[in-house]
mmCIF file with all atom_site columns, C-alpha atoms in Angstrom:
data_model
loop_
_atom_site.group_PDB
_atom_site.id
_atom_site.type_symbol
_atom_site.label_atom_id
_atom_site.label_alt_id
_atom_site.label_comp_id
_atom_site.label_asym_id
_atom_site.label_entity_id
_atom_site.label_seq_id
_atom_site.pdbx_PDB_ins_code
_atom_site.Cartn_x
_atom_site.Cartn_y
_atom_site.Cartn_z
_atom_site.occupancy
_atom_site.B_iso_or_equiv
_atom_site.pdbx_formal_charge
_atom_site.auth_seq_id
_atom_site.auth_comp_id
_atom_site.auth_asym_id
_atom_site.auth_atom_id
_atom_site.pdbx_PDB_model_num
ATOM 1   C CA . PHE A 1 1   ? 21.735 109.574 -66.703  1.00 0.00 ? 25  PHE A CA 1
ATOM 2   C CA . ILE A 1 2   ? 23.663 111.376 -69.433  1.00 0.00 ? 26  ILE A CA 1
ATOM 3   C CA . THR A 1 3   ? 22.011 114.764 -69.053  1.00 0.00 ? 27  THR A CA 1
ATOM 4   C CA . ASP A 1 4   ? 22.998 114.581 -65.373  1.00 0.00 ? 28  ASP A CA 1
ATOM 5   C CA . GLY A 1 5   ? 26.676 114.402 -66.298  1.00 0.00 ? 29  GLY A CA 1
ATOM 6   C CA . LYS A 1 6   ? 27.468 110.826 -67.285  1.00 0.00 ? 30  LYS A CA 1
ATOM 7   C CA . ALA A 1 7   ? 28.855 109.713 -70.641  1.00 0.00 ? 31  ALA A CA 1
ATOM 8   C CA . PHE A 1 8   ? 27.872 107.718 -73.704  1.00 0.00 ? 32  PHE A CA 1
ATOM 9   C CA . MET A 1 9   ? 30.119 106.132 -76.300  1.00 0.00 ? 33  MET A CA 1
ATOM 10  C CA . GLY A 1 10  ? 28.592 104.705 -79.454  1.00 0.00 ? 34  GLY A CA 1
ATOM 11  C CA . PHE A 1 11  ? 30.268 102.397 -81.975  1.00 0.00 ? 35  PHE A CA 1
ATOM 12  C CA . HIS A 1 12  ? 29.387 101.580 -85.549  1.00 0.00 ? 36  HIS A CA 1
ATOM 13  C CA . SER A 1 13  ? 25.665 100.786 -85.400  1.00 0.00 ? 37  SER A CA 1
ATOM 14  C CA . ALA A 1 14  ? 24.874 102.931 -82.365  1.00 0.00 ? 38  ALA A CA 1
ATOM 15  C CA . SER A 1 15  ? 22.910 105.362 -84.545  1.00 0.00 ? 39  SER A CA 1
ATOM 16  C CA . ASP A 1 16  ? 20.507 102.513 -85.430  1.00 0.00 ? 40  ASP A CA 1
ATOM 17  C CA . GLY A 1 17  ? 18.903 102.852 -81.987  1.00 0.00 ? 41  GLY A CA 1
ATOM 18  C CA . GLY A 1 18  ? 16.693 105.795 -82.912  1.00 0.00 ? 42  GLY A CA 1
ATOM 19  C CA . MET A 1 19  ? 15.067 103.965 -85.803  1.00 0.00 ? 43  MET A CA 1
ATOM 20  C CA . THR A 1 20  ? 12.212 102.566 -83.741  1.00 0.00 ? 44  THR A CA 1
ATOM 21  C CA . GLY A 1 21  ? 10.867 106.022 -82.955  1.00 0.00 ? 45  GLY A CA 1
ATOM 22  C CA . TRP A 1 22  ? 13.076 106.839 -79.983  1.00 0.00 ? 46  TRP A CA 1
ATOM 23  C CA . ASN A 1 23  ? 13.518 110.513 -80.815  1.00 0.00 ? 47  ASN A CA 1
ATOM 24  C CA . GLU A 1 24  ? 15.378 111.332 -77.608  1.00 0.00 ? 48  GLU A CA 1
ATOM 25  C CA . TYR A 1 25  ? 18.048 108.790 -78.454  1.00 0.00 ? 49  TYR A CA 1
ATOM 26  C CA . THR A 1 26  ? 18.418 110.144 -81.994  1.00 0.00 ? 50  THR A CA 1
ATOM 27  C CA . GLU A 1 27  ? 18.737 113.669 -80.595  1.00 0.00 ? 51  GLU A CA 1
ATOM 28  C CA . MET A 1 28  ? 21.284 112.539 -78.001  1.00 0.00 ? 52  MET A CA 1
ATOM 29  C CA . ILE A 1 29  ? 23.547 110.691 -80.413  1.00 0.00 ? 53  ILE A CA 1
ATOM 30  C CA . GLY A 1 30  ? 23.198 113.292 -83.168  1.00 0.00 ? 54  GLY A CA 1
ATOM 31  C CA . GLY A 1 31  ? 21.505 111.392 -86.007  1.00 0.00 ? 55  GLY A CA 1
ATOM 32  C CA . CYS A 1 32  ? 19.770 108.219 -87.092  1.00 0.00 ? 56  CYS A CA 1
ATOM 33  C CA . PHE A 1 33  ? 20.903 105.495 -89.484  1.00 0.00 ? 57  PHE A CA 1
ATOM 34  C CA . ALA A 1 34  ? 19.524 105.927 -93.008  1.00 0.00 ? 58  ALA A CA 1
ATOM 35  C CA . GLY A 1 35  ? 21.468 103.318 -94.958  1.00 0.00 ? 59  GLY A CA 1
ATOM 36  C CA . HIS A 1 36  ? 25.067 102.581 -95.879  1.00 0.00 ? 60  HIS A CA 1
ATOM 37  C CA . PRO A 1 37  ? 25.896 103.192 -99.529  1.00 0.00 ? 61  PRO A CA 1
ATOM 38  C CA . TRP A 1 38  ? 29.554 102.624 -98.599  1.00 0.00 ? 62  TRP A CA 1
ATOM 39  C CA . ASN A 1 39  ? 29.511 98.949  -97.731  1.00 0.00 ? 63  ASN A CA 1
ATOM 40  C CA . ALA A 1 40  ? 32.069 96.917  -95.834  1.00 0.00 ? 64  ALA A CA 1
ATOM 41  C CA . GLY A 1 41  ? 33.608 95.535  -99.010  1.00 0.00 ? 65  GLY A CA 1
ATOM 42  C CA . GLY A 1 42  ? 35.010 98.899  -100.099 1.00 0.00 ? 66  GLY A CA 1
ATOM 43  C CA . LYS A 1 43  ? 38.009 100.916 -98.964  1.00 0.00 ? 67  LYS A CA 1
ATOM 44  C CA . TRP A 1 44  ? 36.894 104.476 -98.244  1.00 0.00 ? 68  TRP A CA 1
ATOM 45  C CA . PRO A 1 45  ? 38.723 107.812 -97.894  1.00 0.00 ? 69  PRO A CA 1
ATOM 46  C CA . PHE A 1 46  ? 38.335 109.898 -94.734  1.00 0.00 ? 70  PHE A CA 1
ATOM 47  C CA . THR A 1 47  ? 39.300 113.409 -93.713  1.00 0.00 ? 71  THR A CA 1
ATOM 48  C CA . VAL A 1 48  ? 40.583 114.365 -90.264  1.00 0.00 ? 72  VAL A CA 1
ATOM 49  C CA . GLU A 1 49  ? 38.525 117.508 -89.666  1.00 0.00 ? 73  GLU A CA 1
ATOM 50  C CA . ASP A 1 50  ? 39.372 118.471 -86.105  1.00 0.00 ? 74  ASP A CA 1
ATOM 51  C CA . THR A 1 51  ? 43.048 118.022 -85.319  1.00 0.00 ? 75  THR A CA 1
ATOM 52  C CA . ALA A 1 52  ? 42.726 120.015 -82.081  1.00 0.00 ? 76  ALA A CA 1
ATOM 53  C CA . HIS A 1 53  ? 40.334 117.645 -80.319  1.00 0.00 ? 77  HIS A CA 1
ATOM 54  C CA . PRO A 1 54  ? 42.007 115.189 -77.904  1.00 0.00 ? 78  PRO A CA 1
ATOM 55  C CA . VAL A 1 55  ? 40.146 112.207 -79.376  1.00 0.00 ? 79  VAL A CA 1
ATOM 56  C CA . ASN A 1 56  ? 41.833 112.866 -82.707  1.00 0.00 ? 80  ASN A CA 1
ATOM 57  C CA . LYS A 1 57  ? 45.354 112.685 -81.290  1.00 0.00 ? 81  LYS A CA 1
ATOM 58  C CA . ALA A 1 58  ? 45.101 109.167 -82.651  1.00 0.00 ? 82  ALA A CA 1
ATOM 59  C CA . PHE A 1 59  ? 45.442 110.627 -86.137  1.00 0.00 ? 83  PHE A CA 1
ATOM 60  C CA . LYS A 1 60  ? 48.298 113.007 -85.365  1.00 0.00 ? 84  LYS A CA 1
ATOM 61  C CA . ASP A 1 61  ? 50.121 114.223 -88.445  1.00 0.00 ? 85  ASP A CA 1
ATOM 62  C CA . MET A 1 62  ? 47.385 112.778 -90.667  1.00 0.00 ? 86  MET A CA 1
ATOM 63  C CA . GLU A 1 63  ? 45.023 114.823 -92.819  1.00 0.00 ? 87  GLU A CA 1
ATOM 64  C CA . THR A 1 64  ? 43.428 111.779 -94.419  1.00 0.00 ? 88  THR A CA 1
ATOM 65  C CA . PHE A 1 65  ? 43.238 108.023 -93.909  1.00 0.00 ? 89  PHE A CA 1
ATOM 66  C CA . GLU A 1 66  ? 41.526 105.014 -95.498  1.00 0.00 ? 90  GLU A CA 1
ATOM 67  C CA . TYR A 1 67  ? 39.693 102.052 -94.006  1.00 0.00 ? 91  TYR A CA 1
ATOM 68  C CA . SER A 1 68  ? 37.712 99.137  -95.356  1.00 0.00 ? 92  SER A CA 1
ATOM 69  C CA . ASP A 1 69  ? 34.497 99.611  -93.438  1.00 0.00 ? 93  ASP A CA 1
ATOM 70  C CA . GLU A 1 70  ? 30.748 100.110 -93.706  1.00 0.00 ? 94  GLU A CA 1
ATOM 71  C CA . ILE A 1 71  ? 29.910 103.817 -93.570  1.00 0.00 ? 95  ILE A CA 1
ATOM 72  C CA . TYR A 1 72  ? 26.529 105.295 -92.698  1.00 0.00 ? 96  TYR A CA 1
ATOM 73  C CA . GLN A 1 73  ? 24.409 108.115 -93.975  1.00 0.00 ? 97  GLN A CA 1
ATOM 74  C CA . TYR A 1 74  ? 21.890 109.732 -91.636  1.00 0.00 ? 98  TYR A CA 1
ATOM 75  C CA . LYS A 1 75  ? 18.511 111.256 -91.167  1.00 0.00 ? 99  LYS A CA 1
ATOM 76  C CA . ASN A 1 76  ? 17.783 113.806 -88.445  1.00 0.00 ? 100 ASN A CA 1
ATOM 77  C CA . TYR A 1 77  ? 21.443 114.821 -88.498  1.00 0.00 ? 101 TYR A CA 1
ATOM 78  C CA . ASP A 1 78  ? 22.566 118.439 -88.417  1.00 0.00 ? 102 ASP A CA 1
ATOM 79  C CA . ARG A 1 79  ? 26.255 119.344 -88.319  1.00 0.00 ? 103 ARG A CA 1
ATOM 80  C CA . LYS A 1 80  ? 25.550 122.345 -86.079  1.00 0.00 ? 104 LYS A CA 1
ATOM 81  C CA . ASN A 1 81  ? 24.497 119.948 -83.288  1.00 0.00 ? 105 ASN A CA 1
ATOM 82  C CA . VAL A 1 82  ? 27.749 117.959 -83.169  1.00 0.00 ? 106 VAL A CA 1
ATOM 83  C CA . ARG A 1 83  ? 31.486 118.581 -83.351  1.00 0.00 ? 107 ARG A CA 1
ATOM 84  C CA . VAL A 1 84  ? 32.625 116.511 -86.300  1.00 0.00 ? 108 VAL A CA 1
ATOM 85  C CA . LEU A 1 85  ? 36.070 114.981 -85.807  1.00 0.00 ? 109 LEU A CA 1
ATOM 86  C CA . ASP A 1 86  ? 36.398 112.877 -88.959  1.00 0.00 ? 110 ASP A CA 1
ATOM 87  C CA . SER A 1 87  ? 34.299 112.508 -92.098  1.00 0.00 ? 111 SER A CA 1
ATOM 88  C CA . LEU A 1 88  ? 33.970 110.463 -95.240  1.00 0.00 ? 112 LEU A CA 1
ATOM 89  C CA . ASP A 1 89  ? 35.297 112.139 -98.370  1.00 0.00 ? 113 ASP A CA 1
ATOM 90  C CA . ALA A 1 90  ? 32.183 111.298 -100.390 1.00 0.00 ? 114 ALA A CA 1
ATOM 91  C CA . VAL A 1 91  ? 33.503 112.892 -103.577 1.00 0.00 ? 115 VAL A CA 1
ATOM 92  C CA . LYS A 1 92  ? 36.671 110.757 -103.585 1.00 0.00 ? 116 LYS A CA 1
ATOM 93  C CA . SER A 1 93  ? 34.641 107.682 -102.594 1.00 0.00 ? 117 SER A CA 1
ATOM 94  C CA . GLY A 1 94  ? 32.832 107.763 -105.927 1.00 0.00 ? 118 GLY A CA 1
ATOM 95  C CA . LYS A 1 95  ? 29.454 107.028 -104.319 1.00 0.00 ? 119 LYS A CA 1
ATOM 96  C CA . LYS A 1 96  ? 26.489 109.296 -103.674 1.00 0.00 ? 120 LYS A CA 1
ATOM 97  C CA . GLY A 1 97  ? 24.522 109.262 -100.459 1.00 0.00 ? 121 GLY A CA 1
ATOM 98  C CA . ASN A 1 98  ? 21.492 111.178 -99.203  1.00 0.00 ? 122 ASN A CA 1
ATOM 99  C CA . SER A 1 99  ? 23.273 114.407 -98.171  1.00 0.00 ? 123 SER A CA 1
ATOM 100 C CA . LYS A 1 100 ? 22.848 117.349 -100.545 1.00 0.00 ? 124 LYS A CA 1
ATOM 101 C CA . THR A 1 101 ? 26.102 118.793 -99.173  1.00 0.00 ? 125 THR A CA 1
ATOM 102 C CA . ASN A 1 102 ? 28.106 115.520 -99.097  1.00 0.00 ? 126 ASN A CA 1
ATOM 103 C CA . ASP A 1 103 ? 28.312 115.750 -95.304  1.00 0.00 ? 127 ASP A CA 1
ATOM 104 C CA . TYR A 1 104 ? 28.975 112.278 -93.882  1.00 0.00 ? 128 TYR A CA 1
ATOM 105 C CA . PRO A 1 105 ? 30.652 112.391 -90.469  1.00 0.00 ? 129 PRO A CA 1
ATOM 106 C CA . VAL A 1 106 ? 32.209 109.172 -89.211  1.00 0.00 ? 130 VAL A CA 1
ATOM 107 C CA . SER A 1 107 ? 33.142 110.338 -85.711  1.00 0.00 ? 131 SER A CA 1
ATOM 108 C CA . TRP A 1 108 ? 31.935 113.223 -83.607  1.00 0.00 ? 132 TRP A CA 1
ATOM 109 C CA . VAL A 1 109 ? 31.483 114.473 -80.072  1.00 0.00 ? 133 VAL A CA 1
ATOM 110 C CA . ARG A 1 110 ? 28.873 116.585 -78.384  1.00 0.00 ? 134 ARG A CA 1
ATOM 111 C CA . SER A 1 111 ? 27.563 117.686 -75.050  1.00 0.00 ? 135 SER A CA 1
ATOM 112 C CA . TYR A 1 112 ? 24.169 116.449 -73.970  1.00 0.00 ? 136 TYR A CA 1
ATOM 113 C CA . GLY A 1 113 ? 22.954 118.256 -70.907  1.00 0.00 ? 137 GLY A CA 1
ATOM 114 C CA . LYS A 1 114 ? 25.869 117.941 -68.491  1.00 0.00 ? 138 LYS A CA 1
ATOM 115 C CA . GLY A 1 115 ? 27.085 114.740 -70.172  1.00 0.00 ? 139 GLY A CA 1
ATOM 116 C CA . ARG A 1 116 ? 29.396 113.992 -73.074  1.00 0.00 ? 140 ARG A CA 1
ATOM 117 C CA . ILE A 1 117 ? 28.792 111.883 -76.151  1.00 0.00 ? 141 ILE A CA 1
ATOM 118 C CA . PHE A 1 118 ? 31.293 110.266 -78.511  1.00 0.00 ? 142 PHE A CA 1
ATOM 119 C CA . SER A 1 119 ? 30.021 108.424 -81.545  1.00 0.00 ? 143 SER A CA 1
ATOM 120 C CA . THR A 1 120 ? 31.704 106.739 -84.470  1.00 0.00 ? 144 THR A CA 1
ATOM 121 C CA . THR A 1 121 ? 30.205 104.763 -87.310  1.00 0.00 ? 145 THR A CA 1
ATOM 122 C CA . ILE A 1 122 ? 33.587 103.224 -88.021  1.00 0.00 ? 146 ILE A CA 1
ATOM 123 C CA . GLY A 1 123 ? 33.982 99.733  -86.637  1.00 0.00 ? 147 GLY A CA 1
ATOM 124 C CA . HIS A 1 124 ? 32.121 97.226  -88.800  1.00 0.00 ? 148 HIS A CA 1
ATOM 125 C CA . HIS A 1 125 ? 35.133 95.544  -90.315  1.00 0.00 ? 149 HIS A CA 1
ATOM 126 C CA . ASN A 1 126 ? 37.703 93.510  -88.353  1.00 0.00 ? 150 ASN A CA 1
ATOM 127 C CA . SER A 1 127 ? 40.597 95.074  -90.265  1.00 0.00 ? 151 SER A CA 1
ATOM 128 C CA . THR A 1 128 ? 39.563 98.519  -89.053  1.00 0.00 ? 152 THR A CA 1
ATOM 129 C CA . MET A 1 129 ? 39.005 97.379  -85.476  1.00 0.00 ? 153 MET A CA 1
ATOM 130 C CA . SER A 1 130 ? 42.590 96.193  -85.231  1.00 0.00 ? 154 SER A CA 1
ATOM 131 C CA . THR A 1 131 ? 44.366 99.339  -86.463  1.00 0.00 ? 155 THR A CA 1
ATOM 132 C CA . LYS A 1 132 ? 46.444 101.264 -83.971  1.00 0.00 ? 156 LYS A CA 1
ATOM 133 C CA . GLU A 1 133 ? 44.828 104.602 -84.878  1.00 0.00 ? 157 GLU A CA 1
ATOM 134 C CA . TYR A 1 134 ? 41.282 103.296 -84.419  1.00 0.00 ? 158 TYR A CA 1
ATOM 135 C CA . LEU A 1 135 ? 42.097 101.686 -81.077  1.00 0.00 ? 159 LEU A CA 1
ATOM 136 C CA . ASP A 1 136 ? 43.904 104.859 -79.948  1.00 0.00 ? 160 ASP A CA 1
ATOM 137 C CA . MET A 1 137 ? 40.870 106.933 -80.992  1.00 0.00 ? 161 MET A CA 1
ATOM 138 C CA . LEU A 1 138 ? 38.609 104.763 -78.842  1.00 0.00 ? 162 LEU A CA 1
ATOM 139 C CA . GLY A 1 139 ? 40.966 105.014 -75.866  1.00 0.00 ? 163 GLY A CA 1
ATOM 140 C CA . ASN A 1 140 ? 41.150 108.779 -76.271  1.00 0.00 ? 164 ASN A CA 1
ATOM 141 C CA . ALA A 1 141 ? 37.361 108.922 -76.506  1.00 0.00 ? 165 ALA A CA 1
ATOM 142 C CA . VAL A 1 142 ? 36.946 107.057 -73.210  1.00 0.00 ? 166 VAL A CA 1
ATOM 143 C CA . LYS A 1 143 ? 39.325 109.515 -71.546  1.00 0.00 ? 167 LYS A CA 1
ATOM 144 C CA . TRP A 1 144 ? 37.502 112.517 -73.050  1.00 0.00 ? 168 TRP A CA 1
ATOM 145 C CA . ILE A 1 145 ? 33.934 111.452 -72.233  1.00 0.00 ? 169 ILE A CA 1
ATOM 146 C CA . THR A 1 146 ? 34.839 110.543 -68.648  1.00 0.00 ? 170 THR A CA 1
ATOM 147 C CA . ALA A 1 147 ? 37.089 113.531 -67.909  1.00 0.00 ? 171 ALA A CA 1
ATOM 148 C CA . LYS A 1 148 ? 36.062 115.940 -65.203  1.00 0.00 ? 172 LYS A CA 1
ATOM 149 C CA . LYS A 1 149 ? 34.863 119.220 -66.662  1.00 0.00 ? 173 LYS A CA 1
#
């Protein structure tokens, strides 16, 4: 479906799907859940990495932002396979995860065959889900994944 040109949009726990041994799903989405050292009770700092991507127009004029949310770390993730839009600033967060390079993306896009993927781990906490920027990001993502190429 997706490799033939359709789209996929994953929210918060979407990377959990590969945990049961579904390697194709993990490859498609770009990584697999491996815990969340940054739990929903904390307020975490994020960096806007890709200001040029249309999905990130939601964060125009912002270099950083903070949300109270539950943030994931991954296994079978490689930055070279995705286009990271936004990431956790793990150093400022004060917590250590499983990445030797402190690389914890929170939203990214990628092509998969002829299709497009958008994924974000943000979205566990109600306060995040109701922010204008988050809702705008999701709307922009729908437009981007469904746009004609």
